[in-house]
């Protein structure tokens, strides 16, 4: 396992991971409308990328796959 600073090139993969995780994990605790609102809160890659790039965000990965 390795840790490195977040880079703009990570945006698409991390956004997809976030959305998938929200839809799988949170569906037991929230209704469908709430889950979708949360999972789709960031409509564009730029909306997703900006807060991550402007904060102390890191990527954890193993064998070139984000975890």
Short mmCIF file of C-alpha atoms in Angstrom, two decimals:
data_model
loop_
_atom_site.label_atom_id
_atom_site.label_comp_id
_atom_site.label_asym_id
_atom_site.label_seq_id
_atom_site.Cartn_x
_atom_site.Cartn_y
_atom_site.Cartn_z
CA UNK A 1 0.00 0.00 0.00
CA UNK A 2 1.26 3.46 -0.89
CA UNK A 3 0.07 6.98 -0.15
CA UNK A 4 0.70 10.03 -2.30
CA UNK A 5 -0.78 13.51 -2.71
CA UNK A 6 -3.92 13.85 -4.80
CA UNK A 7 -3.34 14.99 -8.38
CA UNK A 8 -5.86 16.37 -10.91
CA UNK A 9 -5.41 13.19 -12.97
CA UNK A 10 -7.05 11.30 -10.07
CA UNK A 11 -10.33 13.16 -10.42
CA UNK A 12 -12.29 10.74 -12.60
CA UNK A 13 -11.28 7.60 -10.71
CA UNK A 14 -11.87 9.10 -7.27
CA UNK A 15 -15.23 10.56 -8.30
CA UNK A 16 -16.35 7.16 -9.59
CA UNK A 17 -15.11 5.44 -6.41
CA UNK A 18 -16.96 7.98 -4.26
CA UNK A 19 -20.22 7.53 -6.17
CA UNK A 20 -20.00 3.74 -6.16
CA UNK A 21 -19.26 3.68 -2.44
CA UNK A 22 -22.16 6.00 -1.59
CA UNK A 23 -24.57 3.90 -3.64
CA UNK A 24 -23.46 0.61 -2.11
CA UNK A 25 -22.80 1.50 1.52
CA UNK A 26 -25.31 4.27 2.21
CA UNK A 27 -28.33 2.62 0.61
CA UNK A 28 -28.96 0.83 3.91
CA UNK A 29 -29.13 4.05 5.90
CA UNK A 30 -30.75 6.52 3.48
CA UNK A 31 -33.61 6.40 1.02
CA UNK A 32 -32.96 6.23 -2.72
CA UNK A 33 -33.50 9.95 -3.31
CA UNK A 34 -31.05 10.89 -0.56
CA UNK A 35 -28.40 8.49 -1.84
CA UNK A 36 -28.66 9.78 -5.41
CA UNK A 37 -28.56 13.42 -4.26
CA UNK A 38 -25.40 12.71 -2.30
CA UNK A 39 -23.76 10.59 -5.00
CA UNK A 40 -24.43 13.11 -7.75
CA UNK A 41 -23.71 16.26 -5.77
CA UNK A 42 -20.64 16.97 -7.91
CA UNK A 43 -21.87 17.18 -11.49
CA UNK A 44 -18.59 17.88 -13.26
CA UNK A 45 -15.02 16.75 -12.84
CA UNK A 46 -14.04 20.38 -12.15
CA UNK A 47 -16.56 20.60 -9.28
CA UNK A 48 -15.10 17.38 -7.88
CA UNK A 49 -11.46 18.29 -8.49
CA UNK A 50 -11.39 21.82 -7.07
CA UNK A 51 -11.94 21.06 -3.38
CA UNK A 52 -9.62 18.05 -3.48
CA UNK A 53 -6.87 19.95 -5.23
CA UNK A 54 -7.16 22.89 -2.85
CA UNK A 55 -6.93 20.87 0.34
CA UNK A 56 -4.65 18.26 1.86
CA UNK A 57 -6.01 15.25 -0.04
CA UNK A 58 -4.19 11.99 -0.52
CA UNK A 59 -4.60 8.86 -2.60
CA UNK A 60 -4.11 5.42 -1.11
CA UNK A 61 -3.38 2.77 -3.68
CA UNK A 62 -2.09 -0.73 -4.09
CA UNK A 63 -0.89 -2.25 -7.34
CA UNK A 64 -1.91 0.95 -9.19
CA UNK A 65 -5.51 0.68 -7.94
CA UNK A 66 -7.06 3.28 -5.63
CA UNK A 67 -8.25 1.87 -2.37
#
